[in-house]
Coordinates of C-alpha atoms in Angstrom, one line a residue:
Chain A
M1 CA -5.5 -150.3 -71.1
I2 CA -5.4 -152.5 -69.0
K3 CA -5.3 -156.7 -70.1
I4 CA -4.9 -159.8 -67.8
D5 CA -4.6 -162.5 -70.1
S6 CA -5.5 -166.2 -68.2
L7 CA -4.6 -165.1 -64.8
R8 CA -4.2 -168.0 -62.3
I9 CA -3.5 -167.6 -58.7
E10 CA -3.9 -170.8 -56.1
L11 CA -3.3 -170.2 -52.5
A12 CA -4.5 -173.1 -49.9
G13 CA -7.7 -173.8 -50.3
F14 CA -8.4 -171.7 -52.9
T15 CA -7.9 -171.0 -56.7
L16 CA -8.7 -168.2 -58.6
Q17 CA -8.6 -168.9 -62.4
D18 CA -9.4 -168.1 -66.1
I19 CA -9.3 -164.6 -65.4
D20 CA -9.2 -162.9 -68.9
L21 CA -10.3 -158.8 -68.8
S22 CA -9.3 -155.9 -71.1
I23 CA -10.2 -152.3 -69.1
Q24 CA -10.4 -149.5 -71.4
D25 CA -7.9 -146.4 -70.6
G26 CA -10.0 -143.5 -68.6
E27 CA -12.7 -146.4 -68.0
F28 CA -14.4 -146.9 -64.2
F29 CA -14.8 -150.4 -64.0
T30 CA -15.9 -152.7 -61.5
L31 CA -15.1 -156.0 -60.1
L32 CA -18.4 -157.0 -58.4
G33 CA -18.7 -160.6 -56.4
P34 CA -19.7 -161.9 -52.9
T35 CA -17.2 -162.0 -50.6
G36 CA -14.4 -164.8 -51.2
A37 CA -15.0 -164.7 -54.7
G38 CA -11.8 -163.3 -55.6
K39 CA -12.2 -159.7 -56.2
T40 CA -9.1 -158.3 -54.0
L41 CA -6.8 -160.9 -54.9
V42 CA -7.4 -159.5 -58.8
L43 CA -6.5 -156.1 -57.4
E44 CA -3.6 -157.4 -55.5
A45 CA -2.0 -159.1 -58.7
I46 CA -2.7 -155.8 -60.7
A47 CA -0.7 -154.2 -57.8
G48 CA 1.5 -156.7 -58.1
V49 CA 1.9 -157.7 -54.4
T50 CA 0.6 -161.0 -54.5
P51 CA 2.3 -163.9 -56.3
I52 CA 0.2 -164.8 -59.6
T53 CA 0.7 -168.8 -60.8
S54 CA 0.4 -168.2 -64.1
G55 CA -1.0 -165.5 -66.7
R56 CA 0.2 -162.2 -67.8
I57 CA -1.1 -158.7 -67.1
W58 CA -0.7 -155.8 -69.3
V59 CA -1.2 -152.1 -68.3
K60 CA -1.0 -149.3 -71.2
G61 CA 1.3 -151.8 -73.5
R62 CA 3.5 -152.3 -70.8
D63 CA 4.3 -156.0 -70.0
I64 CA 4.1 -155.8 -65.6
T65 CA 3.5 -159.6 -65.0
H66 CA 7.4 -160.0 -63.4
L67 CA 7.9 -156.2 -62.4
S68 CA 7.9 -155.1 -58.3
P69 CA 5.0 -152.9 -57.0
E70 CA 7.3 -149.8 -57.2
Q71 CA 7.7 -150.4 -60.8
R72 CA 4.4 -150.4 -62.3
G73 CA 2.8 -147.0 -61.4
I74 CA -0.8 -148.4 -60.0
G75 CA -2.3 -146.6 -56.9
I76 CA -3.7 -148.7 -54.6
V77 CA -7.1 -147.3 -52.1
Y78 CA -7.9 -149.7 -49.1
Q79 CA -11.0 -150.5 -47.6
D80 CA -9.4 -149.8 -44.0
Y81 CA -7.3 -146.6 -46.1
A82 CA -4.2 -148.7 -44.9
L83 CA -2.7 -144.5 -43.8
F84 CA 0.3 -144.4 -42.4
P85 CA -0.3 -144.2 -38.7
H86 CA 3.3 -142.2 -37.7
L87 CA 2.7 -139.6 -40.7
S88 CA 0.5 -136.3 -40.7
V89 CA -2.3 -135.8 -43.1
L90 CA 0.6 -134.0 -45.6
E91 CA 3.2 -136.7 -44.8
N92 CA 0.9 -139.2 -45.4
I93 CA -0.1 -137.6 -49.2
T94 CA 3.2 -136.5 -50.0
Y95 CA 4.9 -139.9 -49.2
G96 CA 5.4 -141.3 -52.9
L97 CA 6.7 -137.9 -53.8
R98 CA 10.5 -138.5 -53.6
Y99 CA 10.2 -141.3 -55.9
H100 CA 8.7 -139.5 -58.8
K101 CA 10.9 -136.7 -58.8
A102 CA 10.9 -135.9 -62.6
D103 CA 9.2 -132.5 -61.9
L104 CA 9.1 -131.7 -58.1
Q105 CA 7.7 -128.0 -58.6
A106 CA 4.6 -129.6 -60.6
S107 CA 3.7 -132.4 -58.3
R108 CA 3.6 -130.0 -55.1
K109 CA 1.1 -128.0 -57.4
W110 CA -0.7 -131.0 -57.8
I111 CA -1.0 -131.5 -54.8
K112 CA -2.2 -128.7 -53.5
K113 CA -4.9 -128.5 -56.5
L114 CA -5.4 -132.2 -55.0
M115 CA -6.2 -131.6 -51.8
A116 CA -8.2 -128.3 -52.3
Q117 CA -10.4 -131.0 -54.7
L118 CA -11.0 -133.2 -51.2
G119 CA -11.1 -130.5 -48.8
L120 CA -8.2 -131.3 -46.9
Q121 CA -6.3 -127.7 -46.8
A122 CA -7.1 -127.6 -43.0
L123 CA -6.0 -130.8 -41.9
S124 CA -2.7 -131.3 -43.5
Q125 CA -0.9 -130.8 -40.2
R126 CA -3.2 -133.4 -38.6
S127 CA -2.5 -136.8 -37.3
I128 CA -4.5 -139.0 -39.1
R129 CA -5.4 -140.5 -36.0
H130 CA -8.2 -138.1 -35.4
L131 CA -10.0 -138.4 -38.8
S132 CA -13.4 -139.2 -39.0
G133 CA -14.0 -142.2 -41.4
G134 CA -14.5 -139.8 -44.7
E135 CA -12.0 -137.8 -44.3
K136 CA -9.4 -140.7 -43.9
Q137 CA -10.5 -142.5 -47.2
R138 CA -10.1 -138.8 -48.5
V139 CA -6.7 -139.2 -47.6
A140 CA -5.8 -142.3 -48.8
L141 CA -7.3 -141.3 -52.2
A142 CA -5.3 -138.2 -52.1
R143 CA -2.2 -140.0 -51.5
A144 CA -2.6 -142.9 -54.2
L145 CA -3.8 -139.9 -56.6
A146 CA -0.5 -137.7 -55.6
V147 CA 1.8 -139.4 -57.8
N148 CA -0.5 -139.6 -61.0
P149 CA -0.9 -143.3 -61.5
S150 CA -2.1 -144.9 -64.5
V151 CA -4.4 -147.0 -62.8
L152 CA -6.0 -146.4 -59.7
L153 CA -7.3 -149.7 -57.6
L154 CA -9.7 -149.4 -55.1
D155 CA -10.4 -152.6 -53.0
E156 CA -14.3 -152.2 -51.2
P157 CA -13.1 -148.4 -50.3
L158 CA -16.8 -147.1 -49.5
S159 CA -17.5 -150.2 -47.4
A160 CA -15.9 -149.4 -43.9
L161 CA -17.9 -146.0 -43.8
D162 CA -20.9 -144.8 -42.5
P163 CA -23.8 -144.3 -44.8
N164 CA -23.5 -140.6 -44.9
F165 CA -19.7 -140.7 -45.7
R166 CA -20.3 -143.5 -48.2
E167 CA -22.5 -141.1 -50.2
E168 CA -20.2 -138.7 -50.0
I169 CA -16.9 -140.8 -50.7
R170 CA -19.2 -142.0 -53.9
E171 CA -19.4 -138.8 -55.0
V172 CA -16.0 -138.1 -54.7
L173 CA -14.8 -140.8 -56.7
K174 CA -17.4 -139.8 -59.7
K175 CA -16.0 -136.0 -59.8
L176 CA -12.3 -137.6 -59.4
H177 CA -12.8 -140.1 -62.6
Q178 CA -14.7 -137.7 -64.4
R179 CA -11.7 -134.9 -63.8
L180 CA -8.5 -137.1 -63.9
E181 CA -7.9 -139.5 -67.2
T182 CA -6.5 -142.4 -64.5
T183 CA -8.4 -145.7 -64.9
F184 CA -10.3 -146.7 -62.4
L185 CA -10.6 -150.2 -61.0
M186 CA -12.9 -151.1 -58.4
V187 CA -13.9 -153.8 -56.4
T188 CA -17.3 -154.2 -54.7
H189 CA -19.7 -156.3 -53.6
D190 CA -22.9 -154.1 -53.8
F191 CA -24.1 -153.9 -57.2
A192 CA -26.1 -150.5 -56.7
E193 CA -22.3 -148.9 -55.6
A194 CA -21.1 -150.3 -59.5
L195 CA -24.7 -149.3 -60.8
F196 CA -23.6 -145.6 -60.0
L197 CA -20.0 -145.6 -60.6
S198 CA -19.2 -147.5 -63.4
E199 CA -19.6 -148.5 -66.9
R200 CA -18.0 -151.7 -67.4
T201 CA -18.3 -154.6 -65.2
A202 CA -17.0 -158.1 -64.1
V203 CA -18.9 -160.3 -61.8
L204 CA -16.7 -163.0 -60.2
N205 CA -18.0 -165.7 -57.9
R206 CA -15.3 -168.6 -56.4
G207 CA -12.3 -167.3 -58.6
N208 CA -14.3 -167.2 -61.7
I209 CA -15.4 -164.8 -64.2
E210 CA -19.1 -165.1 -64.6
Q211 CA -20.1 -162.3 -67.0
V212 CA -18.4 -159.3 -68.1
G213 CA -19.9 -156.6 -69.9
R214 CA -21.6 -152.8 -69.4
I215 CA -23.5 -152.9 -65.9
S216 CA -26.6 -152.1 -67.2
E217 CA -26.4 -154.7 -69.7
V218 CA -25.3 -157.3 -66.7
F219 CA -28.3 -155.5 -64.4
R220 CA -30.8 -156.2 -67.3
H221 CA -29.3 -159.7 -69.1
P222 CA -27.4 -161.6 -66.5
A223 CA -25.7 -164.6 -67.9
T224 CA -26.2 -167.0 -65.7
L225 CA -28.1 -167.6 -62.5
F226 CA -25.1 -166.8 -59.7
V227 CA -24.9 -163.6 -61.7
A228 CA -29.5 -163.0 -62.0
E229 CA -29.6 -163.8 -58.0
F230 CA -26.6 -161.5 -57.2
M231 CA -28.1 -158.9 -59.3
G232 CA -31.2 -159.0 -57.1
M233 CA -33.3 -160.9 -60.0
K234 CA -35.9 -162.9 -57.8
N235 CA -38.4 -164.9 -60.0
I236 CA -36.1 -167.4 -61.8
F237 CA -38.0 -170.2 -63.2
P238 CA -36.8 -173.5 -65.4
A239 CA -38.8 -173.0 -68.6
I240 CA -39.3 -174.9 -71.9
F241 CA -38.8 -172.3 -74.8
K242 CA -40.5 -172.5 -78.2
D243 CA -40.1 -170.3 -80.7
T244 CA -41.1 -166.7 -78.7
K245 CA -43.0 -168.6 -76.3
A246 CA -41.7 -170.0 -72.7
L247 CA -43.3 -171.8 -70.5
V248 CA -43.3 -172.1 -67.1
E249 CA -45.5 -175.0 -65.3
N250 CA -48.4 -173.9 -67.2
V251 CA -48.1 -170.1 -67.5
G252 CA -47.2 -169.2 -70.8
L253 CA -45.6 -166.2 -71.6
D254 CA -44.7 -164.5 -74.7
L255 CA -41.2 -162.9 -74.9
E256 CA -39.4 -160.4 -77.0
V257 CA -37.3 -162.3 -79.1
P258 CA -36.6 -166.5 -79.5
P259 CA -33.9 -167.3 -77.3
G260 CA -32.8 -170.0 -79.4
I261 CA -32.8 -172.9 -76.9
H262 CA -35.3 -175.6 -76.6
K263 CA -34.9 -175.8 -72.2
G264 CA -33.2 -173.3 -69.7
L265 CA -33.8 -170.6 -66.9
L266 CA -35.8 -167.5 -67.1
A267 CA -35.6 -164.9 -65.0
I268 CA -37.8 -161.6 -63.7
R269 CA -37.0 -158.7 -61.8
P270 CA -39.1 -158.6 -59.1
E271 CA -39.7 -154.2 -60.0
D272 CA -40.7 -155.6 -63.3
I273 CA -43.8 -157.1 -62.7
I274 CA -46.9 -154.7 -63.0
I275 CA -50.0 -155.4 -60.4
R276 CA -52.9 -153.6 -61.4
K277 CA -56.6 -153.5 -60.2
K278 CA -57.9 -153.5 -63.8
K279 CA -56.6 -155.1 -66.4
F280 CA -53.6 -154.0 -67.8
S281 CA -52.7 -155.3 -71.4
G282 CA -51.3 -153.9 -74.9
N283 CA -48.1 -154.6 -76.7
G284 CA -45.9 -157.6 -75.6
M285 CA -47.4 -156.6 -72.6
N286 CA -48.5 -160.9 -70.6
A287 CA -51.9 -160.5 -69.0
F288 CA -52.1 -162.5 -65.9
Q289 CA -55.2 -163.0 -63.5
G290 CA -53.9 -164.3 -60.1
K291 CA -53.9 -163.6 -56.4
V292 CA -51.6 -162.0 -53.6
L293 CA -50.1 -164.8 -51.5
D294 CA -48.4 -162.4 -48.9
V295 CA -47.2 -158.8 -48.4
I296 CA -43.6 -158.1 -46.6
D297 CA -43.2 -154.9 -45.6
R298 CA -39.3 -154.0 -46.3
G299 CA -39.0 -150.6 -45.1
P300 CA -38.7 -148.3 -48.1
Y301 CA -41.0 -151.0 -50.1
N302 CA -42.4 -154.2 -50.2
D303 CA -42.3 -157.5 -51.4
V304 CA -45.4 -159.1 -52.3
S305 CA -45.5 -162.7 -54.0
V306 CA -48.6 -163.3 -56.4
R307 CA -49.6 -167.0 -57.7
I308 CA -50.3 -167.3 -61.3
G309 CA -51.6 -170.9 -62.0
D310 CA -49.3 -172.8 -60.7
V311 CA -46.6 -170.4 -60.8
I312 CA -45.6 -167.9 -57.7
F313 CA -43.8 -165.1 -58.5
S314 CA -42.0 -161.9 -56.6
A315 CA -43.2 -158.2 -57.4
M316 CA -41.9 -155.1 -55.6
L317 CA -44.2 -152.5 -54.6
G318 CA -43.6 -148.7 -53.4
K319 CA -45.6 -147.6 -50.5
N320 CA -47.8 -145.3 -52.4
D321 CA -48.8 -148.3 -55.0
L322 CA -49.6 -150.6 -51.8
F323 CA -52.1 -148.0 -50.8
E324 CA -53.7 -147.6 -53.6
L325 CA -54.1 -151.1 -54.6
D326 CA -55.3 -152.0 -51.1
L327 CA -53.2 -155.1 -51.2
R328 CA -54.2 -157.9 -49.1
N329 CA -53.5 -161.5 -48.7
G330 CA -56.4 -163.5 -51.1
K331 CA -57.2 -160.2 -53.0
D332 CA -57.6 -161.1 -56.7
V333 CA -55.4 -159.0 -59.1
H334 CA -54.4 -158.3 -62.5
I335 CA -50.8 -158.7 -63.1
S336 CA -48.6 -157.6 -66.2
I337 CA -45.0 -158.0 -67.3
P338 CA -43.4 -156.9 -70.8
A339 CA -42.2 -159.5 -72.5
S340 CA -39.0 -157.0 -72.7
A341 CA -38.5 -158.2 -68.6
I342 CA -38.1 -161.5 -69.4
H343 CA -34.9 -162.7 -69.4
V344 CA -33.4 -166.0 -70.6
L345 CA -30.0 -167.1 -68.9
K346 CA -28.6 -168.7 -72.0
N347 CA -25.4 -169.4 -70.5
Q348 CA -26.7 -171.2 -67.8
D349 CA -26.3 -174.9 -67.9
I350 CA -29.3 -176.2 -66.3
S351 CA -28.5 -179.8 -65.4
N352 CA -26.7 -178.4 -62.2
S353 CA -28.4 -175.7 -61.4
D354 CA -30.9 -176.8 -58.4
T355 CA -33.9 -174.0 -59.1
G356 CA -36.9 -175.6 -57.6
Chain B
M1 CA -33.8 -150.3 -1.0
K2 CA -30.2 -151.7 -1.7
T3 CA -29.8 -155.3 -2.6
K4 CA -26.3 -156.6 -2.1
R5 CA -24.9 -157.8 -5.1
K6 CA -23.4 -161.4 -4.7
I7 CA -20.1 -162.0 -5.5
D8 CA -19.2 -164.9 -7.5
P9 CA -17.0 -167.6 -6.3
F10 CA -14.3 -167.2 -9.6
F11 CA -13.4 -163.7 -8.5
W12 CA -12.5 -165.2 -4.8
I13 CA -10.2 -167.7 -7.0
A14 CA -8.8 -165.1 -9.3
A15 CA -8.0 -162.5 -6.1
F16 CA -6.4 -165.5 -4.2
S17 CA -4.3 -166.8 -7.2
S18 CA -3.3 -162.9 -7.9
F19 CA -2.1 -162.7 -4.0
T20 CA -0.4 -166.5 -3.9
V21 CA 1.2 -165.2 -7.0
V22 CA 2.8 -161.8 -6.1
V23 CA 4.0 -163.3 -2.8
F24 CA 5.5 -165.9 -3.9
I25 CA 7.6 -163.8 -6.5
L26 CA 7.9 -160.6 -4.4
F27 CA 8.8 -162.5 -0.7
P28 CA 11.9 -164.0 -1.4
L29 CA 13.2 -161.2 -3.3
I30 CA 12.5 -158.8 -1.0
E31 CA 14.0 -160.9 2.1
M32 CA 17.0 -161.1 0.2
V33 CA 17.3 -157.1 -0.2
V34 CA 16.4 -156.7 2.8
Q35 CA 18.8 -159.1 5.0
P36 CA 22.3 -157.5 4.3
S37 CA 23.1 -154.0 6.0
F38 CA 23.9 -150.9 4.8
Q39 CA 27.6 -151.7 5.0
D40 CA 28.0 -154.9 3.5
L41 CA 26.3 -153.0 0.4
K42 CA 28.5 -150.3 0.8
E43 CA 31.4 -152.2 1.3
T44 CA 30.6 -154.9 -1.9
I45 CA 29.4 -151.8 -4.9
Q46 CA 33.5 -150.7 -3.6
D47 CA 35.0 -153.8 -4.3
P48 CA 36.4 -153.3 -7.8
D49 CA 36.0 -157.0 -8.4
V50 CA 32.2 -156.7 -7.9
V51 CA 31.9 -153.4 -9.7
R52 CA 34.0 -155.5 -12.9
S53 CA 31.5 -158.4 -13.0
I54 CA 28.2 -156.9 -12.6
W55 CA 29.3 -154.7 -15.4
L56 CA 31.0 -157.2 -17.3
S57 CA 27.2 -158.9 -17.0
I58 CA 25.5 -155.8 -18.6
Y59 CA 27.5 -155.3 -21.4
T60 CA 27.9 -158.7 -22.0
S61 CA 24.1 -158.6 -22.5
G62 CA 23.7 -155.7 -23.8
L63 CA 26.1 -157.4 -26.9
A64 CA 24.3 -160.4 -27.2
A65 CA 21.2 -157.9 -27.3
L66 CA 22.3 -156.0 -29.9
I67 CA 23.8 -159.0 -32.0
S68 CA 20.5 -160.5 -31.9
F69 CA 19.3 -157.6 -33.2
V70 CA 21.1 -157.1 -35.7
I71 CA 20.9 -161.0 -37.3
G72 CA 17.6 -161.3 -35.9
T73 CA 15.6 -158.5 -36.7
P74 CA 15.4 -159.5 -40.5
F75 CA 15.0 -162.9 -39.8
A76 CA 11.8 -162.3 -37.8
Y77 CA 10.8 -159.6 -40.4
L78 CA 10.4 -163.5 -42.9
L79 CA 8.7 -165.3 -40.5
A80 CA 6.4 -162.4 -39.9
R81 CA 5.4 -162.0 -43.7
K82 CA 6.3 -165.0 -45.6
N83 CA 5.2 -168.7 -45.1
F84 CA 7.3 -171.2 -47.0
W85 CA 7.5 -175.0 -46.8
G86 CA 9.3 -176.1 -43.4
K87 CA 8.6 -172.6 -41.4
R88 CA 6.9 -174.6 -38.5
L89 CA 10.1 -176.7 -38.5
V90 CA 12.5 -173.6 -38.7
E91 CA 10.5 -171.9 -35.8
S92 CA 11.2 -175.0 -33.5
I93 CA 14.4 -174.4 -34.2
V94 CA 14.4 -170.7 -33.0
D95 CA 12.7 -171.7 -30.1
L96 CA 15.6 -174.7 -29.1
P97 CA 17.6 -172.9 -27.0
I98 CA 14.6 -172.0 -24.8
M99 CA 14.2 -175.8 -23.8
I100 CA 17.4 -177.3 -23.7
P101 CA 19.0 -177.6 -20.3
H102 CA 21.9 -174.4 -19.9
P103 CA 25.0 -176.8 -19.4
V104 CA 23.6 -178.6 -22.4
V105 CA 24.3 -175.2 -24.4
G106 CA 27.5 -174.7 -22.3
I107 CA 28.6 -177.8 -23.6
A108 CA 27.3 -178.3 -27.4
I109 CA 28.9 -174.6 -27.9
L110 CA 32.2 -175.9 -26.1
G111 CA 32.8 -179.1 -28.4
L112 CA 32.1 -176.7 -31.4
A113 CA 34.9 -174.4 -30.1
G114 CA 37.5 -177.2 -28.8
K115 CA 41.0 -178.3 -31.1
N116 CA 39.3 -181.5 -32.0
H117 CA 36.7 -179.5 -33.8
W118 CA 37.4 -177.8 -37.3
L119 CA 35.5 -175.2 -36.7
G120 CA 37.3 -174.8 -33.3
N121 CA 40.3 -175.0 -34.8
L122 CA 39.8 -172.6 -38.0
M123 CA 38.9 -169.9 -35.1
Q124 CA 42.2 -170.3 -33.2
Q125 CA 44.0 -170.3 -36.1
V126 CA 42.7 -166.3 -36.7
G127 CA 42.8 -165.8 -33.2
I128 CA 39.0 -166.2 -32.1
H129 CA 39.1 -168.0 -29.0
I130 CA 35.9 -168.9 -27.1
M131 CA 37.0 -171.1 -23.9
G132 CA 37.1 -168.6 -20.8
T133 CA 37.0 -165.3 -22.9
V134 CA 33.9 -162.3 -23.3
T135 CA 33.9 -163.6 -26.6
G136 CA 32.5 -167.0 -25.3
I137 CA 30.4 -165.1 -23.1
V138 CA 28.6 -163.1 -25.4
T139 CA 28.4 -166.3 -28.0
V140 CA 26.5 -168.3 -25.0
L141 CA 23.9 -165.3 -24.0
T142 CA 23.5 -164.7 -27.9
F143 CA 22.6 -168.1 -28.0
V144 CA 20.3 -168.1 -25.3
G145 CA 18.8 -164.9 -26.0
L146 CA 18.1 -164.8 -29.6
P147 CA 14.7 -166.3 -29.8
F148 CA 13.4 -163.9 -26.7
Y149 CA 14.6 -161.5 -29.4
I150 CA 13.4 -163.0 -32.6
N151 CA 9.8 -163.9 -31.2
T152 CA 9.2 -160.5 -29.4
V153 CA 9.8 -158.5 -32.8
K154 CA 8.2 -161.1 -35.0
T155 CA 5.0 -160.3 -33.2
G156 CA 5.6 -157.1 -33.4
F157 CA 6.1 -156.7 -37.3
E158 CA 2.8 -159.6 -37.6
A159 CA 1.0 -156.6 -35.7
I160 CA 1.6 -154.2 -38.4
P161 CA -0.8 -154.5 -41.5
V162 CA 0.6 -155.8 -44.7
R163 CA -1.3 -153.0 -46.8
L164 CA 0.7 -150.2 -45.5
E165 CA 3.5 -151.9 -46.8
N166 CA 1.7 -153.0 -50.1
V167 CA 0.4 -149.3 -50.0
S168 CA 4.5 -148.1 -49.9
R169 CA 5.3 -149.9 -52.6
S170 CA 2.5 -149.0 -54.4
L171 CA 3.8 -145.4 -54.3
G172 CA 6.8 -146.2 -55.4
A173 CA 9.2 -147.4 -52.3
S174 CA 11.0 -150.2 -52.9
L175 CA 11.5 -153.5 -49.9
T176 CA 14.4 -151.3 -48.1
G177 CA 12.5 -148.1 -48.7
T178 CA 9.5 -149.4 -47.2
F179 CA 10.9 -151.5 -44.1
F180 CA 12.9 -147.9 -43.2
R181 CA 9.9 -145.4 -43.9
V182 CA 7.3 -147.6 -42.9
T183 CA 7.6 -151.0 -41.2
F184 CA 10.9 -149.8 -38.9
P185 CA 8.5 -146.9 -37.3
L186 CA 6.0 -148.7 -36.2
A187 CA 7.9 -151.7 -35.1
W188 CA 10.9 -149.9 -33.2
R189 CA 9.3 -150.6 -29.6
S190 CA 8.5 -154.1 -29.9
M191 CA 12.4 -154.2 -31.1
L192 CA 13.4 -152.3 -27.9
V193 CA 11.3 -154.8 -25.7
G194 CA 12.6 -157.9 -27.8
I195 CA 16.1 -156.0 -26.9
I196 CA 15.0 -155.8 -23.3
M197 CA 13.9 -159.7 -22.8
C198 CA 16.9 -160.8 -24.7
C199 CA 18.9 -159.0 -22.6
A200 CA 17.0 -160.3 -19.4
R201 CA 17.2 -163.6 -20.4
A202 CA 21.3 -163.1 -21.0
I203 CA 21.9 -161.6 -17.4
S204 CA 20.4 -164.9 -15.8
E205 CA 22.1 -166.9 -17.9
F206 CA 24.5 -168.9 -15.5
G207 CA 24.6 -173.1 -16.1
A208 CA 25.7 -172.6 -20.0
I209 CA 28.4 -169.9 -18.9
V210 CA 30.0 -171.4 -16.0
I211 CA 30.9 -174.4 -18.9
V212 CA 32.4 -172.5 -21.0
A213 CA 33.8 -169.2 -19.2
Y214 CA 34.1 -169.5 -15.4
H215 CA 36.6 -167.0 -15.8
P216 CA 36.4 -164.0 -16.8
M217 CA 33.7 -163.7 -13.9
I218 CA 29.9 -162.1 -15.0
A219 CA 27.7 -161.2 -11.7
P220 CA 26.3 -164.8 -11.4
V221 CA 29.1 -166.7 -11.7
M222 CA 30.6 -164.3 -8.6
I223 CA 27.4 -164.6 -6.7
Y224 CA 27.4 -168.8 -7.0
E225 CA 31.7 -168.7 -6.3
R226 CA 30.7 -166.5 -3.3
F227 CA 28.1 -168.5 -2.2
T228 CA 30.1 -171.7 -1.8
A229 CA 33.2 -170.2 -1.4
Y230 CA 31.7 -168.1 1.8
G231 CA 28.3 -168.4 2.1
L232 CA 24.8 -166.7 2.2
K233 CA 25.9 -163.4 3.9
Y234 CA 28.8 -163.1 1.7
S235 CA 26.8 -163.5 -1.7
Q236 CA 23.3 -161.5 -0.6
P237 CA 24.9 -158.0 -1.4
V238 CA 26.2 -158.6 -4.9
A239 CA 23.1 -160.0 -5.7
V240 CA 21.4 -157.2 -4.6
W241 CA 23.3 -155.0 -6.7
L242 CA 22.7 -156.6 -9.8
I243 CA 19.3 -156.8 -9.0
V244 CA 19.2 -153.0 -8.7
V245 CA 21.1 -152.1 -11.4
C246 CA 19.2 -154.4 -13.4
L247 CA 15.8 -153.2 -12.8
V248 CA 17.2 -149.6 -12.9
L249 CA 18.3 -150.2 -16.6
F250 CA 15.0 -152.4 -17.6
L251 CA 12.7 -149.7 -16.0
L252 CA 14.5 -147.2 -18.5
L253 CA 13.8 -148.9 -21.8
R254 CA 10.4 -149.9 -20.8
I255 CA 9.5 -146.1 -20.2
F256 CA 11.3 -145.4 -23.5
S257 CA 9.7 -148.2 -25.6
M258 CA 5.8 -146.8 -24.1
P259 CA 4.0 -144.8 -26.0
K260 CA 4.5 -141.2 -25.6
E261 CA 0.8 -140.5 -24.3
K262 CA 0.9 -143.4 -21.8
R263 CA 4.7 -142.0 -21.2
A264 CA 3.3 -140.2 -18.0

C-alpha cells in the first residue's frame, strides 16, 4: 500500500498541499488533473527525486520519506521515455540489474519473459535512436519493470505518442497490470485514459486534491465544480432544493434523492439529456417541451443546445439520432432528463463559484 | 517566364559583415605566418630555447586544464543541477577572472604568494614557490582558464535531461553510480570542449604571467622578449610555430570531441 500523509511541497510560485492518499497493493490508480495541477510533483515526491517540504510517505508499511531514490524500489516511466541515449535497447533494459543481484539467474529469465511480452526481443541490439515512439515507451516500461519494483509510476506515458501507438501502449499497460502484482500509479490529464485503465482516481487542481474515489463514481458524481467541468459535465446551474425537487430559474426538476442542502449547484452530463420527437416520460424521468437553439458538428457527435423555459441545456447527439430527429434551429422537441442523471455538487461552496 | 526574385538588403548587410569579420581576423595572422622565410622558421625550431618555451606553454596549459577538469567538473555539475541561495553571486565570482585585467590577476596572486602574507609564508615553508616557477605559471593559467572550463561544462550538464538521472536512481544506482554511468558518458564531449577552451585561454595568457613568472619563459613571453630586444623579424617565427602547434592540437581535440557520425 502507498500511503501519503499531509504531503506539502513548496516551489517558487507553486504549492502542493494537503495531499492525503492511500493506494492499495496491486491497484491501478490515476492522478487526474490539468497541466500545472501538481500531478507530476506528487509522482516525483514518491520517487524521491524532488524535495518535499513536509508530510510522510509509506510504501508497503515502510516509511520512505527520507530514503534516497535508489533505496525505494519504485520504478518510473516518463512521457518522453527518458531512455539512455548512449545505450542499446538491451543495455537500457538491464541497466538496473547490477543493483538487484539477489538472483541473477531469475532476473535474466524474468527480463527475457518481459521482453517477449512487450515484443522487444528483435530490437534488443538496436540503438534507441532508431525506435518509434511506441517502441521507446515499451523499452522504458521493460526497463522499469526489469528490477521488479513494488510500485510503477507512470508520468503521462501516453501523451507524447501518436494516436495509433497511444492505443497500443494503453493496451500494453492494461495487460501488464493484470499480469503483475505491481501497483501502478499513473498521472494523466485525459479522463478517458483514466476511465479505461484505472480503478480509482484522485483529481488534482492547483496543488490540491479535489476528489478521490472510484473512477466511475468520480465520473458520474463529481464533488466540485472543477471536477464536474474537468469530467466533461456541461449543464451546471445554481439551483434551490426542497426535498427531491430542484428549481433552476423557472424549470423544476425531480431528483432521485434529497440533496440535503438548500442552495447549491447541480450538473447534468450532456449525453444524459434525451431528445425525442414524441413525448418520452416515465418513472424517474423529467419531461419537457423545448426548442432547438443551435446544432454544432463536432465530427463523431453533435452539440445541441436546447431551451427549456429560461434555461439553455447542452445535449450531445450521435449522427444517427440527429438524422432521425431531423434537428434544425428553432425546431420544437421533447426533452427528457432522468432524475438519476441530475447530480448535485455537494462539496462546492457556491459563494465563490461563478456560474452564470 | 522567370521572375527575378528580389534579394533582401539584409542579405547584403550579412554578407558584408561576415566578410569583414573573417578578413579582419585572418589577414594579420596570414600576413604574419607568410612573412618569415622558410630558413628563418627552420632555424627557429632548431633553437632549443624556442622548443622548450613552446613545450612549457603547452604543458602548463594542459596542466591547468587538467586541474580545471578535476576541481571544476563537480562544481559545474552542482551549478547545472541545484538551485541554492546566492547561486547568481557564485556564478559571478566564477566569471571574475574573465573580467579582471590580466596584470591585476598577476599582482593579486603575487600578493598572496609573497613572504609578507601568511599563506605565502606557509607555502614557502612547505616548499611551494610561486614566483618565477612552473608552479606559479600553472597557478596563473588555472586561475584564468577555470571559468571557461566551468561555464562550458555547466552548459553541457544542463543539456542532459535530469529525468535520465532520476530514472537511473529509481533503478537502484546511487548518485555516484548515476554520474559515471549516465551523466559522464553523455557529458564527456562538453568536458573535452571545456578543456579546449581552458587550454586556449591559458596558452594565450601573457599579462599575468610576466608579473608572476617571467622565467621560465613560456612562448608568449619569449615572443614578447624577442620583439622588444631584437624586433619584429626575430619574434615572428616563434609566433608562427606557436600558432601551428596550437592549431594542430586544437584541431585534433575538436575532431575527437565530435559525435561519431559527424567525424568523417
